Coordinates of C-alpha atoms in Angstrom, one line a residue:
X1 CA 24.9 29.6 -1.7
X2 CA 22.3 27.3 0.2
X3 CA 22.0 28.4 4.0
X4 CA 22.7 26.1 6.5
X5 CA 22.0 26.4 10.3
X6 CA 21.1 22.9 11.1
X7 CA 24.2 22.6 13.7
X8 CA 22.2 25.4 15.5
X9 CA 19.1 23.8 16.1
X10 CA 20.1 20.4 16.6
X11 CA 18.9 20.5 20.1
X12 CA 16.5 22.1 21.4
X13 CA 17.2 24.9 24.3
X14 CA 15.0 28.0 25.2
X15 CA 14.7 30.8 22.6
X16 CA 16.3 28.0 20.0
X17 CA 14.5 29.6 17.0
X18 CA 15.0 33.1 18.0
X19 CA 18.7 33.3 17.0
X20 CA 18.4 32.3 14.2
X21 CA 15.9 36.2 13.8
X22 CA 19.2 38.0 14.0
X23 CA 20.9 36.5 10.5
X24 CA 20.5 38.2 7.2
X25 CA 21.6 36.5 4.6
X26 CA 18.9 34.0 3.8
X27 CA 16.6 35.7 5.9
X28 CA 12.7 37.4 5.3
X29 CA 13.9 40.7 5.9
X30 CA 16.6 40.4 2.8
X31 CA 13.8 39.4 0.7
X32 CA 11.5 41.5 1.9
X33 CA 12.6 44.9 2.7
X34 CA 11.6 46.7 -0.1
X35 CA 8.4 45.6 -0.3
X36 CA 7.8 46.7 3.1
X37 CA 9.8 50.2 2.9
X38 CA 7.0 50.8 0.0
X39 CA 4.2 49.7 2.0
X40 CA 4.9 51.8 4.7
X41 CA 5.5 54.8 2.5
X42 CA 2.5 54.4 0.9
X43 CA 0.5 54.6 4.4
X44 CA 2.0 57.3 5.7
X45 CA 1.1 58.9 2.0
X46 CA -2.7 58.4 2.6
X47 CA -2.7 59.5 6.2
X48 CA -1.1 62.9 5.7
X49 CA -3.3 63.5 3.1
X50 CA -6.7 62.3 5.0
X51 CA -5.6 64.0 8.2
X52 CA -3.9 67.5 6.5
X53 CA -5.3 68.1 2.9
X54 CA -9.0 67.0 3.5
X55 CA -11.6 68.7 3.9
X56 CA -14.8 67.6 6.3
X57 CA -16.7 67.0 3.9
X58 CA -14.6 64.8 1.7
X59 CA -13.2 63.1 4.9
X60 CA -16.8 62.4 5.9
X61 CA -16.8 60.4 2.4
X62 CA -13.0 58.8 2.7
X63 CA -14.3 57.0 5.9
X64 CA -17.3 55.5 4.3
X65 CA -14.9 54.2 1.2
X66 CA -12.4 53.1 4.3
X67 CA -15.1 51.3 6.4
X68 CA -16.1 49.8 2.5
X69 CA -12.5 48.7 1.7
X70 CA -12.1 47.1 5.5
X71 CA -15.1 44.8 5.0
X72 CA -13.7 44.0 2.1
X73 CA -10.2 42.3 2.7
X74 CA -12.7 40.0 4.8
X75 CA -14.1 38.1 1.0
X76 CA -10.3 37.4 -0.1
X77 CA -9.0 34.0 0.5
X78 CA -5.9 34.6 0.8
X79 CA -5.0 32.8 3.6
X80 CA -6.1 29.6 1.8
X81 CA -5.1 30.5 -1.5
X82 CA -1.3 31.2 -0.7
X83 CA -1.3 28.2 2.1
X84 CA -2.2 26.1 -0.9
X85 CA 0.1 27.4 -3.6
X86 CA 3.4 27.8 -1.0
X87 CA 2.8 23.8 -0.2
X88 CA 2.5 23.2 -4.0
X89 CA 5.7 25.2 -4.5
X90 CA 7.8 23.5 -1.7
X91 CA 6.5 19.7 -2.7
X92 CA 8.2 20.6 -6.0
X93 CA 11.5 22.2 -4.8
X94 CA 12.6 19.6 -2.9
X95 CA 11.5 17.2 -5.6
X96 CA 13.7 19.0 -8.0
X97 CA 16.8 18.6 -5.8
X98 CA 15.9 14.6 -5.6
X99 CA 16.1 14.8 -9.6
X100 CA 19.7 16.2 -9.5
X101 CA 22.1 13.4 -10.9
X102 CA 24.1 11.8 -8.6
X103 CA 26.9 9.7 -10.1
X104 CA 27.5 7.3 -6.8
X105 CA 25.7 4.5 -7.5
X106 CA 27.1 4.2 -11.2
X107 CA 30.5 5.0 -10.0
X108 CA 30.1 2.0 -8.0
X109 CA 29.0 -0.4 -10.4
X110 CA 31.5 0.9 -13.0
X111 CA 34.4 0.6 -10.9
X112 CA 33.2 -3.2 -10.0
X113 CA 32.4 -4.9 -13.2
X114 CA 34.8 -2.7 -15.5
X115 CA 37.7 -4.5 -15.8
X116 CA 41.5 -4.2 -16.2
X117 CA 44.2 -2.6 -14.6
X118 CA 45.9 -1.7 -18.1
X119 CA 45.5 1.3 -19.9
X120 CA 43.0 0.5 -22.0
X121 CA 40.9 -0.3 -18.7
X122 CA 42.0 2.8 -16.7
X123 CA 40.7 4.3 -20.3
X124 CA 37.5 2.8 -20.3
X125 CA 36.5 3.1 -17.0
X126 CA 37.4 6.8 -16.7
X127 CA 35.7 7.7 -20.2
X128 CA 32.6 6.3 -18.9
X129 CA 32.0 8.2 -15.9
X130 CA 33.3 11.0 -18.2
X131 CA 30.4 10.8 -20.2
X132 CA 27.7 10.8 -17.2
X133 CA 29.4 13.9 -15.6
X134 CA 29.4 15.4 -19.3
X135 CA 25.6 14.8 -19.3
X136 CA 25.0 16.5 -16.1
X137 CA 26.9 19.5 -17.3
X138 CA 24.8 19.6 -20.4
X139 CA 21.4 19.7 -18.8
X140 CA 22.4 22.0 -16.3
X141 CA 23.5 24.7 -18.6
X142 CA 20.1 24.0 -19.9
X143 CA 18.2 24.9 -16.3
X144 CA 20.7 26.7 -13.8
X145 CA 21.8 30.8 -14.2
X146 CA 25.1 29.6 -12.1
X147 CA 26.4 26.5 -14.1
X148 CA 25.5 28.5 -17.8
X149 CA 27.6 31.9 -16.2
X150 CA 30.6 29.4 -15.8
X151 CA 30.1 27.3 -18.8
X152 CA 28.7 30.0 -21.2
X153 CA 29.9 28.0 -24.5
X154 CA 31.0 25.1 -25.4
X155 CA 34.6 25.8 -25.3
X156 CA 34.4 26.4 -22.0
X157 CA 33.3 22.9 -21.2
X158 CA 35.8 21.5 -23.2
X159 CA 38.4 23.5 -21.4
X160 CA 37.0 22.2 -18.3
X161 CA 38.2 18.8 -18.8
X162 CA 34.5 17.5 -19.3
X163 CA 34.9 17.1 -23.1
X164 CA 37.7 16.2 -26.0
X165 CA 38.0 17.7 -29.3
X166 CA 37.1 15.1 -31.1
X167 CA 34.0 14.4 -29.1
X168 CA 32.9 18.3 -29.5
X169 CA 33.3 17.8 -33.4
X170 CA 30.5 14.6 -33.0
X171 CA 28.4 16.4 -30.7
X172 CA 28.3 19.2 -33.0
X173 CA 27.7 17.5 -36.5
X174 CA 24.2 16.1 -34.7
X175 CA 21.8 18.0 -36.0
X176 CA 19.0 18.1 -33.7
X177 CA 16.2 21.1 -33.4
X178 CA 16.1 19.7 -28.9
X179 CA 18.6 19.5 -26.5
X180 CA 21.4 17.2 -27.0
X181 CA 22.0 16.5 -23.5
X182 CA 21.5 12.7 -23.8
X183 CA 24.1 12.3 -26.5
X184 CA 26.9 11.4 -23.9
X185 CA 24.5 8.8 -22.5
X186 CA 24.1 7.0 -26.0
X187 CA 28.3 7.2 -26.1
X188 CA 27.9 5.3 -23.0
X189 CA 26.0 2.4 -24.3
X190 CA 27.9 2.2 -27.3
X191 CA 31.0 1.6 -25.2
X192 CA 30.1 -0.4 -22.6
X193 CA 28.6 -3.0 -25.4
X194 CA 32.0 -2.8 -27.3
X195 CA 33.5 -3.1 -23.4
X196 CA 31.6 -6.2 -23.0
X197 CA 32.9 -7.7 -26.8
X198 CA 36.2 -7.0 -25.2
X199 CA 35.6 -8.9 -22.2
X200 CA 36.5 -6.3 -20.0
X201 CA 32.8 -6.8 -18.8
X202 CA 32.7 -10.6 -18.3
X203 CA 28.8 -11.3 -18.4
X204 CA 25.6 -9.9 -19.7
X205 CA 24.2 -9.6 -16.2
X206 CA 27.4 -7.0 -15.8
X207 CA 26.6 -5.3 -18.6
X208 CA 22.6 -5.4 -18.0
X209 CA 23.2 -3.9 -13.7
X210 CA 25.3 -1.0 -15.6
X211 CA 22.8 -0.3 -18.2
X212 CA 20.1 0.0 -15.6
X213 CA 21.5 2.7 -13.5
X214 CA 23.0 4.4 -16.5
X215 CA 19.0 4.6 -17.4
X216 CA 18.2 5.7 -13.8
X217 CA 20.9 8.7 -14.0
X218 CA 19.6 9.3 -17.5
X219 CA 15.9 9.7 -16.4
X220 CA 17.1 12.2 -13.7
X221 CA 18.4 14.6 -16.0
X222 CA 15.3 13.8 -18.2
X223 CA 13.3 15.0 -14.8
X224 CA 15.9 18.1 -14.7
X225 CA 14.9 18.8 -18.2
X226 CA 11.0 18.4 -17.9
X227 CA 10.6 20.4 -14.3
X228 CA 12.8 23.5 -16.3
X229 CA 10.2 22.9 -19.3
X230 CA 7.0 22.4 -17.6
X231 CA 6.8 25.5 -15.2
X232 CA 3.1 25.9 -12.0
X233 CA 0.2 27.3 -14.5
X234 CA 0.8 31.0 -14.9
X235 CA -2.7 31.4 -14.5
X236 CA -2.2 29.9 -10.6
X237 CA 0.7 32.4 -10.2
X238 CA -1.2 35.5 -11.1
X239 CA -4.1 34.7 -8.9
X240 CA -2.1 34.9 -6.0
X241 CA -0.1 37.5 -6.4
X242 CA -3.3 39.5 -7.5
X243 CA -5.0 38.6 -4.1
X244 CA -2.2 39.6 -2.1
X245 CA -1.6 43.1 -3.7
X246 CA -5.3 43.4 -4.1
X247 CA -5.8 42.5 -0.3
X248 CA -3.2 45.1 0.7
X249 CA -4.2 47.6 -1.6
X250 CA -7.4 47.5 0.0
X251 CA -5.6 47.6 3.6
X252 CA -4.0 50.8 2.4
X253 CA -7.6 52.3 2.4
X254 CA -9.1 50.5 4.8
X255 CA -7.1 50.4 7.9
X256 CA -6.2 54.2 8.1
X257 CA -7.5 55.5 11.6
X258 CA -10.5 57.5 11.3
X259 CA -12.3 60.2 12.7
X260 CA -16.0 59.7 14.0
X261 CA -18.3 60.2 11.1
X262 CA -20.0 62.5 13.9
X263 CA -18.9 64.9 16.4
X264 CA -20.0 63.6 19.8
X265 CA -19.3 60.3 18.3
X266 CA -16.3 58.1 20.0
X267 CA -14.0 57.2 17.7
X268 CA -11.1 54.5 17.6
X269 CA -8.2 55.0 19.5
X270 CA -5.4 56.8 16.9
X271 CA -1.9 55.0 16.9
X272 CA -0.9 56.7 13.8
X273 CA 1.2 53.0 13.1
X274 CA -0.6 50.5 12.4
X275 CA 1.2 47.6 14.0
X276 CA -1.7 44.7 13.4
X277 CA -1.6 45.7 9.6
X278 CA 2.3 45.6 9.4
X279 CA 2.5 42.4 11.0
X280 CA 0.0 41.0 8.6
X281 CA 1.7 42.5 5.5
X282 CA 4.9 40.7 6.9
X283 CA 3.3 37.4 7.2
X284 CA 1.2 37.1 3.6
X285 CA 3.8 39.0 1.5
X286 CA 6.5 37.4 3.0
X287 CA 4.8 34.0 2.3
X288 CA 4.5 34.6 -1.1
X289 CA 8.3 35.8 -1.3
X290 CA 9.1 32.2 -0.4
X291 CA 7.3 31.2 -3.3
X292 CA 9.0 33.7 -5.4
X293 CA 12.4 32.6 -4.3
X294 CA 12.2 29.1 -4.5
X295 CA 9.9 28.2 -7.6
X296 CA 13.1 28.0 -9.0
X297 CA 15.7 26.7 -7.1
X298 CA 18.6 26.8 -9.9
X299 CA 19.0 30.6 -9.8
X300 CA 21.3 32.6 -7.9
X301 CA 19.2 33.3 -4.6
X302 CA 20.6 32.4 -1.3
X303 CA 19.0 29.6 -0.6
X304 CA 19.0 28.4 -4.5
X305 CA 20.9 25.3 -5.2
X306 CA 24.8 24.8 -5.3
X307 CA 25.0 23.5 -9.1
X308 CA 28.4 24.6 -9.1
X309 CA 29.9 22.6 -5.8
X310 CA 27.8 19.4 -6.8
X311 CA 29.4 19.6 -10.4
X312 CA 32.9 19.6 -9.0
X313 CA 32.0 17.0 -6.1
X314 CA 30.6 14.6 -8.6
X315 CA 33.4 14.6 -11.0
X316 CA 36.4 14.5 -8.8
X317 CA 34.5 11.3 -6.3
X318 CA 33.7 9.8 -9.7
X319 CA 37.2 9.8 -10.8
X320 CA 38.7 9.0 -7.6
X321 CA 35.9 5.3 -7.6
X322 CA 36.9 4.2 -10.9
X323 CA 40.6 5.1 -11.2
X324 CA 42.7 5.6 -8.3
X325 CA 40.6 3.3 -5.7
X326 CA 40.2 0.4 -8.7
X327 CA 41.6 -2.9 -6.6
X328 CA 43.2 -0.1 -4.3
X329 CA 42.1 -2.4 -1.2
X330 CA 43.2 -2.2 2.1
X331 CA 44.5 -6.3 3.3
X332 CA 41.5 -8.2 4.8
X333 CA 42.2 -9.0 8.2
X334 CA 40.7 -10.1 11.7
X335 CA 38.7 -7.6 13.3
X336 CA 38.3 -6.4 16.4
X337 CA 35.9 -8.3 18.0
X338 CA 36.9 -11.5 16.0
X339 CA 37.2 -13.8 19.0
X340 CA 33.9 -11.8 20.9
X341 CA 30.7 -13.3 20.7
X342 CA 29.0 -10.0 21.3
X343 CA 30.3 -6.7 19.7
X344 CA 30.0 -3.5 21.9
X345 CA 31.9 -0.2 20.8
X346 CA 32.9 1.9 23.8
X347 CA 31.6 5.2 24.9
X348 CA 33.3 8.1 25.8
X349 CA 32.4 10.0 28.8
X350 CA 30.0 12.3 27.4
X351 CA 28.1 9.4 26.4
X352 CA 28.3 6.9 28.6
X353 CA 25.1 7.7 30.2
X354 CA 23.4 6.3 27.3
X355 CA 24.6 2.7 28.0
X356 CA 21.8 2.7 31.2
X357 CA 19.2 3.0 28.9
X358 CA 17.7 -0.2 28.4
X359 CA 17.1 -1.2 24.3
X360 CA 13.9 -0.8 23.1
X361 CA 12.7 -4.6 22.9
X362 CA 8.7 -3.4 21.7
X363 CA 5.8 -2.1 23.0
X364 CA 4.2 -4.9 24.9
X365 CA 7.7 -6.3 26.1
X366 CA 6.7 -4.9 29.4
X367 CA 3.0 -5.2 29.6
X368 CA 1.8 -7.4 32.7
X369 CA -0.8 -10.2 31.6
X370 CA -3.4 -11.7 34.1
X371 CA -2.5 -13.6 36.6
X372 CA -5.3 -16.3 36.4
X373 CA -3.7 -19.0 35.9
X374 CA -7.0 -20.5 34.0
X375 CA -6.6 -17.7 31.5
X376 CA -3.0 -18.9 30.6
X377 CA -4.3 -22.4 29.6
X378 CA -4.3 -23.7 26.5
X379 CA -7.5 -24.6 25.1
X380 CA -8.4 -26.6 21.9
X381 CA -11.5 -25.8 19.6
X382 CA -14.5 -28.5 20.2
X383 CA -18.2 -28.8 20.1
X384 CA -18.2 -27.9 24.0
X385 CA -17.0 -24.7 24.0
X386 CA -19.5 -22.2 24.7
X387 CA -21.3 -20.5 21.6
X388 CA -20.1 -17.7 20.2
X389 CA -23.0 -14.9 19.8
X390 CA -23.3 -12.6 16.9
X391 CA -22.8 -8.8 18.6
X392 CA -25.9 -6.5 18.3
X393 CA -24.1 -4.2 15.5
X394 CA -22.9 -7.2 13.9
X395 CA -26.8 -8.3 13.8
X396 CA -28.3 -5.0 12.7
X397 CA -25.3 -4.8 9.6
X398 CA -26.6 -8.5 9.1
X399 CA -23.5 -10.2 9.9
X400 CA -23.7 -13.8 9.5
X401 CA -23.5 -15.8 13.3
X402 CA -20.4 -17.5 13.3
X403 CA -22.9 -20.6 14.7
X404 CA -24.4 -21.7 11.8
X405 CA -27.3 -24.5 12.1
X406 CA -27.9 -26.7 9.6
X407 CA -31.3 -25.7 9.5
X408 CA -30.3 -21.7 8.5
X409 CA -28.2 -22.9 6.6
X410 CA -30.9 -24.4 4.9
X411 CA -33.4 -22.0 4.3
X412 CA -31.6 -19.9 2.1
X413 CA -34.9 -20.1 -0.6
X414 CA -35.7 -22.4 -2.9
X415 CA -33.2 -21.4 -5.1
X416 CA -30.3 -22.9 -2.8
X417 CA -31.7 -26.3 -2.5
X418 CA -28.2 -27.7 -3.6
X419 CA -26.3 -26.4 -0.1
X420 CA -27.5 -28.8 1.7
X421 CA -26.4 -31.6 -0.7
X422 CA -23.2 -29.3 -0.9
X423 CA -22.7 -29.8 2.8
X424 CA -23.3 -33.3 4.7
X425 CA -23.6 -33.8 8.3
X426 CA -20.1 -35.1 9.5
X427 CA -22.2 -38.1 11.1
X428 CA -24.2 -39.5 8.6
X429 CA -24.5 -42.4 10.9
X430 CA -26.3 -40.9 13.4
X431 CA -30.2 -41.3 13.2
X432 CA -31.2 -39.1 16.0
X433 CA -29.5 -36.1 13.7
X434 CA -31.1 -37.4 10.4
X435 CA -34.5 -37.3 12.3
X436 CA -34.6 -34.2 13.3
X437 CA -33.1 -33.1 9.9
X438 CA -36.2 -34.4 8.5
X439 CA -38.7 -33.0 10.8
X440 CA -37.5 -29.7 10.1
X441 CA -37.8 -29.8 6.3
X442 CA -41.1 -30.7 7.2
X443 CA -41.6 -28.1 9.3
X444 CA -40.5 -25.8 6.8
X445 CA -42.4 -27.1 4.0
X446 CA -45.4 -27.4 6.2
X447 CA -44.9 -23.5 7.1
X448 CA -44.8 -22.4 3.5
X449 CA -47.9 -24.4 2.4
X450 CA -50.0 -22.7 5.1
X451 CA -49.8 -19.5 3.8
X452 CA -49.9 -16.1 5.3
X453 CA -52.6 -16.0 8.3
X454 CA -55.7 -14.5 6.8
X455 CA -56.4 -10.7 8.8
X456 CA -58.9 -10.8 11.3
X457 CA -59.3 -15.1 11.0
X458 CA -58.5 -17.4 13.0
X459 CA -55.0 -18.9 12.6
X460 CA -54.6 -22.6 11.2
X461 CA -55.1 -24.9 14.3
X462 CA -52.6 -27.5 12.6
X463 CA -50.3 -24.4 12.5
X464 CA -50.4 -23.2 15.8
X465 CA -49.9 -27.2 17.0
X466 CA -46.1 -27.0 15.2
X467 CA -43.4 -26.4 17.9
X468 CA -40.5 -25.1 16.9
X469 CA -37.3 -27.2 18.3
X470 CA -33.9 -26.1 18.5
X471 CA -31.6 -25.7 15.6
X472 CA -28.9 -28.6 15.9
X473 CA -25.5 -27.0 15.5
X474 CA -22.7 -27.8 12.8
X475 CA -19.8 -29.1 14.8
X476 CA -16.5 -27.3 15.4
X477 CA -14.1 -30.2 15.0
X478 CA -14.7 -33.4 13.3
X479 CA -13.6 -36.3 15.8
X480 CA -10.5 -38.6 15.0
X481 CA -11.1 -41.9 13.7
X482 CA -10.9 -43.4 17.6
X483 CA -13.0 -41.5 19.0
X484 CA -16.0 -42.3 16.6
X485 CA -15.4 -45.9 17.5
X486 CA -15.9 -45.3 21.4
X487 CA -18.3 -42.1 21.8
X488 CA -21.7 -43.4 20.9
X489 CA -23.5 -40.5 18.5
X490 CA -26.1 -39.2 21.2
X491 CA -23.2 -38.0 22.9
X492 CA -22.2 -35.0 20.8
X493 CA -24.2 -31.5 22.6
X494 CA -25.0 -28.8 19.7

C-alpha cells in the first residue's frame, strides 16, 4: 500500500521533515535494517579479532592492509555511479505509473456518442467499457504480484464479473504463443463498427473520437507490457551493487581504529564505533535500497503501486459514466451570478485575508518609465534620424552595418556586379546622386588598375591625388508621391 504523507508537509513549519523520521512503514530503516545489523556485526567481528587475537607482529601487517584498503574506497565512484542509476530508476517509476490505464476519458466519450436508452443501448455501452476494464485486468496479471495473487486463473476473472462464459470460450480457442491481452480491445472495434451500422453511433467522426482513445488506452497497456518485458541492463545493475559491497567491504578493513605502527608514535583517537562510517553505509546502501524497492513498482512493497484499488476504482466509475449517469442530468438553470457582471465567490474567515492581495497583472505592470516627456514621443523612421553604428563586437564578428552605402554595397567583387542593377537608387532623378555614383565606380576601377604600391617605391602620384568622398547613404523611407513633387532632390541628407 502506497505511503502517503503529503497532508503533513503541505506547509512548511520548523522541523517539518523531521516527523516524518519517526514513521516505519515505508520508511529506510524498514528496508534497511538488516543490512545494517550485518554491517555492524561484521565490524565488531574484525575489531575483537585485531585488538584480542592478534599478535604484534601480524597487527603491524593488518594496519598496513587497513591503511591499503582506506586509500582504496577513495578510486570507487560510487557516489556518481549510484546518483546516476537511482535518477535512471526514479525517471522510469513514475513513468510506469503514467502508463497505467485509465478508463476516464473513454468512459466519457462512450457515454456521449453511444446511444439509446433501451436495452440494447444500456447493453452496448456497458459491454464496451467491459472490454477496456477486461484488458487492464489482463495485462496486469501479466506484470503485478498483487493483481495475479487475486486473479490467479482465469476463472477467477470470470467470477469477478470482468468476463462471461461465452467470451472465456473465444478468448480461449485463440491460439497465440504471446499474450492475449489485446483481444478485448479488437472485441471493441468489432462492436463499436456494428454499433455505428446500428445507428446507435450517428456519424463516422463518433465512431473515429472513440476509436482514437480506445487506441490511446490500448497503447498504455502496450507500454505496461513493454516496461514488464524490457527490464535496466543487468549488466548496469550488477555494477552498482558490486561497487557498493565492494566499497564497504573495503571499509570493513579499512576504517577499523588502529594502533601506531610504532611505539612512541601518536596514534588516532579510538572510538571503538565508528559513527562517520555508519552514517555513510546508511546513506549509499540505503540509496541503492530505493532502487531495489522501486525498479519495480508492481510488487508488494510499501510504497509499490495499488493495482488492486485502481482495478476496482476504474470499473465501478466506468460503470457508473456510461449506465446510471447516461442522460441522468441535473435541469439547466440560471446560475448564481446570472444577473452579475463580475463573478466573485465568497471567502470564509480563514481566508479572507487573501482578498487584499492584489492579482498578479505581470511583471512590468508596476515598473516606472522615464519621465522625459521627449522619450515618450512618438517618432517615425526617416533619412534624418541619426545613424545607427555597428557595435565594436558586432564589427570584430563582421556584422553587417545596418547603414549600408551604396558604394559598399557595391564592392562586393567582381563577381556581384548584378547588385547594383538588382538595387536602384529610389531617386533616379536626381543628378547630384548619379554623379557621385559615377565618380566612385571610377574611383574604384581606378584603385584596382593601380595595383599594389611597389615596396620601397614611390607611390603613384595620380593615386595619392584621389580623395576619397563620403559614401552617400541608402534612404530609410522612400517619400510619398507629394512630397517628391515639392522637396527639390539636393534636399535629402545621407
Amino acid at each position: 500500500m502506497t505511503v502517503s504523507y503529503t497532508l503533513k508537509v503541505a506547509d512548511s513549519h520548523f522541523g517539518g521533515f523531521s516527523k516524518l523520521l519517526f514513521r516505519w512503514k515505508g520508511s529506510i530503516y524498514k528496508l534497511l535494517y538488516k543490512e545494517f545489523i550485518v554491517f555492524v556485526v561484521l565490524y565488531a567481528l574484525l575489531s575483537v579479532v585485531y585488538r584480542r587475537l592478534l599478535t604484534e607482529e601480524q597487527k603491524r601487517l593488518y594496519t598496513k592492509v587497513a591503511q591499503y584498503c582506506n586509500r582504496s574506497t577513495d578510486l570507487i565512484p560510487i557516489s556518481f555511479v549510484l546518483g546516476f542509476y537511482v535518477t535512471l530508476i526514479v525517471n522510469r517509476w513514475w513513468a510506469q505509473y503514467t502508463s497505467i490505464p485509465l478508463p476516464d476519458q473513454l468512459m466519457c466519450v462512450i457515454s456521449s456518442n453511444v446511444h439509446g436508452k433501451d436495452e440494447r443501448g444500456r447493453i452496448l455501452r456497458r459491454t464496451l467499457i467491459r472490454y477496456a476494464n477486461l484488458s487492464a485486468v489482463l495485462i496486469l496479471r501479466s506484470v503485478s504480484t498483487r493483481v495475479l495473487k487475486r486473479f490467479p486463473t482465469m476463472d477467477h476473472v470470470v467470477e469477478a464479473g470482468f468476463m462471461t462464459q461465452d467470451e472465456r470460450k473465444k478468448f480461449e480457442s485463440l491460439h497465440s504463443d504471446f499474450n492475449k491481452y489485446w483481444v478485448p480491445c479488437v472485441w471493441f472495434t468489432n462492436l463499436a463498427a456494428q454499433a455505428r451500422r446500428d445507428g446507435r453511433i450517428r456519424d463516422d467522426v463518433a465512431l473515429r473520437l472513440l476509436m482514437d482513445e480506445l487506441n490511446a488506452y490500448r497503447a498504455k497497456c502496450s507500454m505496461l507490457f513493454h516496461y514488464d518485458w524490457i527490464s535496466i541492463p543487468l549488466v548496469y545493475t550488477q555494477v552498482v551493487t558490486i561497487a557498493v559491497y565492494s566499497f564497504f567491504a573495503f571499509c570493513l578493513i579499512g576504517r577499523q581504529f588502529l594502533e601506531p605502527l610504532e611505539p612512541g608514535q601518536e596514534g588516532d583517537l579510538d572510538m571503538y564505533v565508528p559513527l562517520p562510517t555508519l552514517l555513510q553505509f546508511f546513506f549509499y546502501a540505503g540509496w541503492l535500497k530505493v532502487a531495489e524497492q522501486i525498479i519495480n513498482p508492481f510488487g508488494e512493497d510499501d510504497d509499490d503501486f495499488e493495482t488492486n484499488k485502481l482495478i476496482d476504482r476504474n470499473l465501478q466509475v466506468s460503470l457508473l459514466s456510461v449506465d446510471d449517469m447516461y442522460q441522468n442530468l441535473p435541469p439547466a438553470t440560471k446560475d448564481k451570478y446570472w444577473n452579475e457582471s463580475t463573478a466573485q465567490p465568497p471567502y470564509t474567515t480563514a481566508t479572507a485575508a487573501e482578498t487584499l492581495k492584489p492579482s498578479f497583472l505581470g511583471s512590468t505592470f508596476d515598473m516606472r518609465m522615464c519621465e522625459d516627456a521627449e522619450q515618450s514621443q512618438l517618432a517615425e523612421a526617416s533619412p534624418s534620424m541619426p545613424r545607427i553604428q555597428t557595435p565594436l563586437l558586432g564589427r570584430f564578428l563582421a556584422a553587417a552595418s545596418p547603414a549600408i552605402s551604396i558604394k559598399n554595397f557595391g564592392r562586393g567583387g567582381r563577381a556581384t556586379p548584378h547588385l547594383r542593377r538588382a538595387f536602384p537608387s529610389p531617386h533616379p532623378e536626381d543628378p547630384e546622386a548619379v554623379d557621385r555614383i559615377e565618380e566612385e565606380e571610377t574611383e574604384d576601377e581606378e584603385s584596382r588598375g593601380s595595383g599594389p604600391p611597389t615596396p620601397g617605391g614611390p607611390r603613384s602620384p595620380k593615386a595619392s591625388k584621389i580623395r576619397r568622398k563620403e559614401p552617400p547613404m541608402v534612404l530609410v523611407k522612400a517619400p510619398s508621391s507629394e512630397s517628391a513633387r515639392t522637396e527639390q532632390p539636393g534636399s535629402w541628407e545621407p
